Amino acid sequence: MPMTPSAAPGRSTPAGPPPSARFDPAKIAASPDPGPGPASSTPPAEWPPIAAPPSTASAAPSAAVPETPPGTPTTALPTTSAAPVATKRPTTGDEGGSARPALPGEGEVPYVRTNLATDLGPILVRLVGVTTGPTTAAYAWLADDEPVPAATVPLVLGRRGPWRLQIDLRRAPDVFTLVGVMDDCRRLAATYARQLREAGVAVAVVGDALGAEPPDGCRRLATWAAADDLGPEPYVVIGAGVPTDGGAGLPGLAAGSRGRCIPLVIGAVPYGRWSAQLGG
């Protein structure tokens, strides 16, 4: 009887999971910037460490901005008291919540980042580090009916909801920068200058940094170098743009005066460790 050929048995496939791509770190692209989010309580890794244990400090979400490495800290003398002047409440900016925003405490990293509202619009404030020596608070969130703490060079930068942020410019590590479009920076800096004068703080203006006529009571200087001759009391010197030396002399000016001179530079300038950015 003829045999009918049968089909050859198929080749079996070993059991097991399907092959998958091997993890190759070299093929993984860098993750994109996630964009703005809740502010970190510690500075970015590229900044030099500050001699204090890390902790948390609350801050409001804000637009992403370029970070600038800090400069050289200064040495300051003991401070005296001066009464700050509260600014009127603006109608724009981050309204925040009813709870008082947190700030770094004793032994914590001195780093603050927050959005504030001003009469000229929102600003993004970053305060990295503080000088050593003075015992006055570097910054404080205050309600309208609260007494203001003692400060040598008190300045209310703006508001977050029902709270206003007061800083003591004497505690700035070196230069304070007000970054943004020059005309807007001039107007906000003039507002700050008037507030400082009302608090009894001496203010000088380099050239036409605040326009043809500086605010009442402000002294005009021809150059930054003239700031060395302003006297023994703390004073704020306002200048527009990067100086001809590229700004390298400004930290030295602050350090050389042992904290008496606080440079406040406005316009399209690099960020200082204490800074406010218009449009933040």
CSV table of C-alpha atoms in Angstrom, one decimal:
chain,number,residue,atom,x,y,z
A,1,MET,CA,0.0,0.0,0.0
A,2,PRO,CA,1.6,3.3,-1.0
A,3,MET,CA,2.5,5.6,1.8
A,4,THR,CA,1.3,9.2,1.7
A,5,PRO,CA,4.1,11.5,2.6
A,6,SER,CA,3.4,13.6,5.7
A,7,ALA,CA,4.3,17.2,6.3
A,8,ALA,CA,7.6,17.7,8.1
A,9,PRO,CA,7.0,18.8,11.7
A,10,GLY,CA,7.5,22.6,12.1
A,11,ARG,CA,10.6,24.0,13.9
A,12,SER,CA,9.7,24.8,17.5
A,13,THR,CA,10.3,28.2,19.0
A,14,PRO,CA,11.9,28.3,22.4
A,15,ALA,CA,9.5,29.6,25.1
A,16,GLY,CA,10.2,32.9,26.8
A,17,PRO,CA,9.4,36.6,26.6
A,18,PRO,CA,9.9,38.5,23.4
A,19,PRO,CA,13.2,40.2,23.0
A,20,SER,CA,13.4,43.8,24.2
A,21,ALA,CA,15.7,46.7,23.7
A,22,ARG,CA,18.6,46.8,26.0
A,23,PHE,CA,19.0,50.0,28.3
A,24,ASP,CA,21.7,52.0,26.9
A,25,PRO,CA,22.3,55.3,28.8
A,26,ALA,CA,24.3,56.7,25.9
A,27,LYS,CA,21.1,56.6,23.8
A,28,ILE,CA,18.9,58.3,26.3
A,29,ALA,CA,18.5,62.0,25.4
A,30,ALA,CA,18.7,64.6,28.1
A,31,SER,CA,15.3,65.2,29.6
A,32,PRO,CA,13.8,68.6,28.5
A,33,ASP,CA,13.4,71.3,31.0
A,34,PRO,CA,10.1,70.6,32.8
A,35,GLY,CA,9.4,74.3,32.9
A,36,PRO,CA,8.3,76.3,35.9
A,37,GLY,CA,7.1,74.6,39.0
A,38,PRO,CA,7.3,74.9,42.7
A,39,ALA,CA,10.5,76.7,43.6
A,40,SER,CA,13.3,74.7,45.1
A,41,SER,CA,14.5,75.5,48.5
A,42,THR,CA,18.1,75.1,47.6
A,43,PRO,CA,20.3,76.7,44.9
A,44,PRO,CA,21.1,74.8,41.8
A,45,ALA,CA,24.1,72.4,41.9
A,46,GLU,CA,26.4,74.6,40.0
A,47,TRP,CA,26.3,77.3,42.7
A,48,PRO,CA,29.1,77.2,45.3
A,49,PRO,CA,27.8,75.6,48.5
A,50,ILE,CA,26.7,77.8,51.4
A,51,ALA,CA,28.0,76.9,54.8
A,52,ALA,CA,24.7,75.7,56.3
A,53,PRO,CA,22.7,72.5,56.3
A,54,PRO,CA,20.1,72.2,53.6
A,55,SER,CA,16.4,72.6,54.4
A,56,THR,CA,13.3,73.9,52.7
A,57,ALA,CA,12.0,77.4,52.0
A,58,SER,CA,8.7,78.0,50.4
A,59,ALA,CA,8.4,80.0,47.2
A,60,ALA,CA,5.8,80.6,44.6
A,61,PRO,CA,5.9,79.1,41.1
A,62,SER,CA,7.5,81.4,38.5
A,63,ALA,CA,8.6,81.6,35.0
A,64,ALA,CA,11.9,79.9,34.2
A,65,VAL,CA,14.8,82.3,34.2
A,66,PRO,CA,18.5,81.8,33.7
A,67,GLU,CA,20.5,81.2,36.8
A,68,THR,CA,23.8,83.0,37.4
A,69,PRO,CA,26.7,81.8,39.5
A,70,PRO,CA,27.1,83.9,42.6
A,71,GLY,CA,30.0,86.3,43.1
A,72,THR,CA,32.2,86.8,46.1
A,73,PRO,CA,30.6,87.4,49.5
A,74,THR,CA,31.4,90.6,51.4
A,75,THR,CA,32.0,91.5,54.9
A,76,ALA,CA,29.7,93.8,56.7
A,77,LEU,CA,29.7,95.9,59.9
A,78,PRO,CA,27.1,95.8,62.6
A,79,THR,CA,23.9,97.6,61.7
A,80,THR,CA,21.6,100.1,63.1
A,81,SER,CA,17.8,100.4,63.0
A,82,ALA,CA,15.7,102.4,60.4
A,83,ALA,CA,12.0,102.3,59.9
A,84,PRO,CA,10.8,101.1,56.5
A,85,VAL,CA,7.9,102.5,54.6
A,86,ALA,CA,5.2,100.2,53.3
A,87,THR,CA,4.2,100.3,49.6
A,88,LYS,CA,0.6,100.6,48.5
A,89,ARG,CA,-0.9,97.3,47.5
A,90,PRO,CA,-0.8,96.7,43.7
A,91,THR,CA,-3.4,94.9,41.8
A,92,THR,CA,-1.3,92.5,39.7
A,93,GLY,CA,1.0,89.6,40.3
A,94,ASP,CA,1.0,86.4,42.3
A,95,GLU,CA,-1.8,86.8,44.9
A,96,GLY,CA,-0.6,83.7,46.9
A,97,GLY,CA,-2.6,82.3,49.8
A,98,SER,CA,-3.6,83.6,53.2
A,99,ALA,CA,-0.9,81.7,55.0
A,100,ARG,CA,2.3,83.5,55.6
A,101,PRO,CA,5.0,82.3,53.2
A,102,ALA,CA,7.9,80.4,54.8
A,103,LEU,CA,11.4,81.7,54.9
A,104,PRO,CA,14.8,80.0,55.8
A,105,GLY,CA,15.3,79.8,59.5
A,106,GLU,CA,18.3,79.7,61.7
A,107,GLY,CA,20.8,77.2,60.4
A,108,GLU,CA,19.0,76.7,57.1
A,109,VAL,CA,20.2,77.5,53.6
A,110,PRO,CA,19.6,81.3,53.0
A,111,TYR,CA,17.8,81.0,49.7
A,112,VAL,CA,14.5,82.7,48.7
A,113,ARG,CA,12.7,82.6,45.3
A,114,THR,CA,9.3,84.1,44.9
A,115,ASN,CA,7.0,86.1,42.6
A,116,LEU,CA,5.9,89.5,43.8
A,117,ALA,CA,3.5,92.2,42.6
A,118,THR,CA,4.6,95.8,42.2
A,119,ASP,CA,3.1,99.0,40.8
A,120,LEU,CA,5.1,98.2,37.6
A,121,GLY,CA,3.9,94.6,37.3
A,122,PRO,CA,5.1,91.3,38.5
A,123,ILE,CA,8.8,90.6,39.5
A,124,LEU,CA,10.7,87.4,40.2
A,125,VAL,CA,12.9,87.8,43.2
A,126,ARG,CA,15.8,85.6,44.0
A,127,LEU,CA,17.9,86.1,47.2
A,128,VAL,CA,20.9,83.8,47.5
A,129,GLY,CA,23.1,84.0,50.5
A,130,VAL,CA,23.5,86.8,53.1
A,131,THR,CA,26.4,88.7,54.6
A,132,THR,CA,27.6,87.7,58.0
A,133,GLY,CA,27.9,90.0,61.0
A,134,PRO,CA,24.7,92.0,61.1
A,135,THR,CA,22.0,90.6,63.5
A,136,THR,CA,19.0,92.1,61.7
A,137,ALA,CA,16.8,89.8,59.7
A,138,ALA,CA,17.7,89.6,56.0
A,139,TYR,CA,14.1,89.4,55.0
A,140,ALA,CA,10.6,89.1,56.4
A,141,TRP,CA,7.0,88.6,55.2
A,142,LEU,CA,4.8,91.2,56.9
A,143,ALA,CA,1.1,91.8,57.1
A,144,ASP,CA,-0.2,95.4,56.7
A,145,ASP,CA,-0.9,95.7,60.4
A,146,GLU,CA,2.3,94.2,61.7
A,147,PRO,CA,5.2,96.2,63.1
A,148,VAL,CA,8.3,96.2,60.9
A,149,PRO,CA,11.5,94.5,62.1
A,150,ALA,CA,14.6,96.6,62.6
A,151,ALA,CA,16.7,96.9,59.4
A,152,THR,CA,19.7,99.1,58.4
A,153,VAL,CA,18.6,99.5,54.7
A,154,PRO,CA,14.9,98.5,54.7
A,155,LEU,CA,13.2,98.0,51.4
A,156,VAL,CA,9.8,96.5,50.6
A,157,LEU,CA,10.2,94.8,47.2
A,158,GLY,CA,6.6,94.0,46.6
A,159,ARG,CA,3.6,91.9,47.7
A,160,ARG,CA,2.4,88.4,47.5
A,161,GLY,CA,-1.3,88.3,48.4
A,162,PRO,CA,-1.8,90.0,51.8
A,163,TRP,CA,1.9,89.8,52.5
A,164,ARG,CA,4.7,92.3,51.7
A,165,LEU,CA,8.3,91.2,51.4
A,166,GLN,CA,10.7,93.5,53.3
A,167,ILE,CA,14.5,93.0,52.8
A,168,ASP,CA,17.5,94.6,54.5
A,169,LEU,CA,19.8,95.5,51.6
A,170,ARG,CA,22.6,95.7,54.1
A,171,ARG,CA,22.5,91.9,54.2
A,172,ALA,CA,23.0,91.5,50.4
A,173,PRO,CA,26.2,89.5,49.7
A,174,ASP,CA,27.3,92.1,47.1
A,175,VAL,CA,25.3,93.7,44.2
A,176,PHE,CA,21.5,93.9,44.0
A,177,THR,CA,20.4,93.7,40.3
A,178,LEU,CA,17.0,94.9,38.9
A,179,VAL,CA,16.9,93.1,35.5
A,180,GLY,CA,14.6,93.9,32.6
A,181,VAL,CA,13.7,96.6,30.0
A,182,MET,CA,15.5,99.8,31.0
A,183,ASP,CA,12.6,102.1,31.1
A,184,ASP,CA,10.6,99.8,33.4
A,185,CYS,CA,13.6,99.3,35.6
A,186,ARG,CA,14.1,103.0,35.9
A,187,ARG,CA,10.6,103.6,37.0
A,188,LEU,CA,10.7,100.8,39.6
A,189,ALA,CA,14.2,101.8,40.8
A,190,ALA,CA,12.9,105.4,41.3
A,191,THR,CA,10.0,104.0,43.4
A,192,TYR,CA,12.5,102.1,45.5
A,193,ALA,CA,14.8,105.2,45.8
A,194,ARG,CA,11.9,107.3,47.1
A,195,GLN,CA,11.0,104.5,49.6
A,196,LEU,CA,14.6,104.4,50.8
A,197,ARG,CA,14.8,108.2,51.2
A,198,GLU,CA,11.6,108.2,53.2
A,199,ALA,CA,13.2,105.6,55.5
A,200,GLY,CA,16.2,107.8,56.0
A,201,VAL,CA,18.6,105.9,53.8
A,202,ALA,CA,21.1,107.8,51.7
A,203,VAL,CA,20.7,107.2,48.0
A,204,ALA,CA,23.1,108.3,45.1
A,205,VAL,CA,22.5,107.9,41.4
A,206,VAL,CA,25.3,107.5,38.8
A,207,GLY,CA,24.8,109.8,35.8
A,208,ASP,CA,21.2,109.7,34.4
A,209,ALA,CA,20.5,106.1,35.6
A,210,LEU,CA,17.0,107.3,36.8
A,211,GLY,CA,16.5,110.0,34.1
A,212,ALA,CA,17.3,113.6,33.8
A,213,GLU,CA,16.2,114.4,37.4
A,214,PRO,CA,16.7,111.8,40.2
A,215,PRO,CA,14.1,111.6,42.9
A,216,ASP,CA,14.2,114.3,45.6
A,217,GLY,CA,17.0,113.9,48.1
A,218,CYS,CA,19.1,111.6,45.9
A,219,ARG,CA,22.7,112.7,45.2
A,220,ARG,CA,24.0,112.5,41.7
A,221,LEU,CA,27.4,111.0,41.0
A,222,ALA,CA,29.5,111.3,37.8
A,223,THR,CA,30.9,107.8,38.0
A,224,TRP,CA,30.8,104.7,40.2
A,225,ALA,CA,34.2,105.6,41.6
A,226,ALA,CA,32.8,108.7,43.3
A,227,ALA,CA,30.8,106.4,45.6
A,228,ASP,CA,33.9,106.0,47.7
A,229,ASP,CA,33.5,109.5,49.0
A,230,LEU,CA,29.9,109.4,50.2
A,231,GLY,CA,30.6,109.2,53.9
A,232,PRO,CA,30.4,106.7,56.8
A,233,GLU,CA,26.7,106.0,56.8
A,234,PRO,CA,25.2,103.1,54.7
A,235,TYR,CA,24.0,104.3,51.3
A,236,VAL,CA,22.6,102.8,48.1
A,237,VAL,CA,24.1,103.7,44.8
A,238,ILE,CA,22.0,103.2,41.7
A,239,GLY,CA,23.5,102.8,38.2
A,240,ALA,CA,22.2,101.8,34.8
A,241,GLY,CA,23.7,99.0,32.7
A,242,VAL,CA,27.0,97.2,33.0
A,243,PRO,CA,29.9,99.6,34.0
A,244,THR,CA,32.8,100.1,31.6
A,245,ASP,CA,34.9,97.5,33.6
A,246,GLY,CA,32.2,94.9,33.0
A,247,GLY,CA,31.0,95.2,36.5
A,248,ALA,CA,34.1,93.5,38.0
A,249,GLY,CA,34.7,96.4,40.3
A,250,LEU,CA,31.2,96.4,41.9
A,251,PRO,CA,31.6,93.5,44.3
A,252,GLY,CA,34.9,95.1,45.3
A,253,LEU,CA,33.2,98.4,45.9
A,254,ALA,CA,30.7,96.7,48.2
A,255,ALA,CA,33.5,94.8,50.0
A,256,GLY,CA,35.9,97.7,50.2
A,257,SER,CA,33.3,99.8,51.9
A,258,ARG,CA,32.7,97.1,54.5
A,259,GLY,CA,29.0,97.0,53.6
A,260,ARG,CA,28.4,100.8,53.7
A,261,CYS,CA,27.9,100.9,49.9
A,262,ILE,CA,25.2,98.8,48.3
A,263,PRO,CA,25.3,98.9,44.5
A,264,LEU,CA,21.9,98.6,42.8
A,265,VAL,CA,22.4,98.0,39.1
A,266,ILE,CA,19.4,98.2,36.7
A,267,GLY,CA,18.7,97.1,33.1
A,268,ALA,CA,19.9,94.3,30.9
A,269,VAL,CA,22.6,93.2,33.3
A,270,PRO,CA,23.8,89.8,34.7
A,271,TYR,CA,21.9,88.6,37.7
A,272,GLY,CA,23.4,89.3,41.1
A,273,ARG,CA,23.0,86.9,44.0
A,274,TRP,CA,20.2,89.2,45.1
A,275,SER,CA,18.1,90.1,42.1
A,276,ALA,CA,14.6,91.1,40.9
A,277,GLN,CA,13.5,90.5,37.4
A,278,LEU,CA,10.7,92.6,35.9
A,279,GLY,CA,8.1,90.6,34.1
A,280,GLY,CA,8.8,87.5,36.3
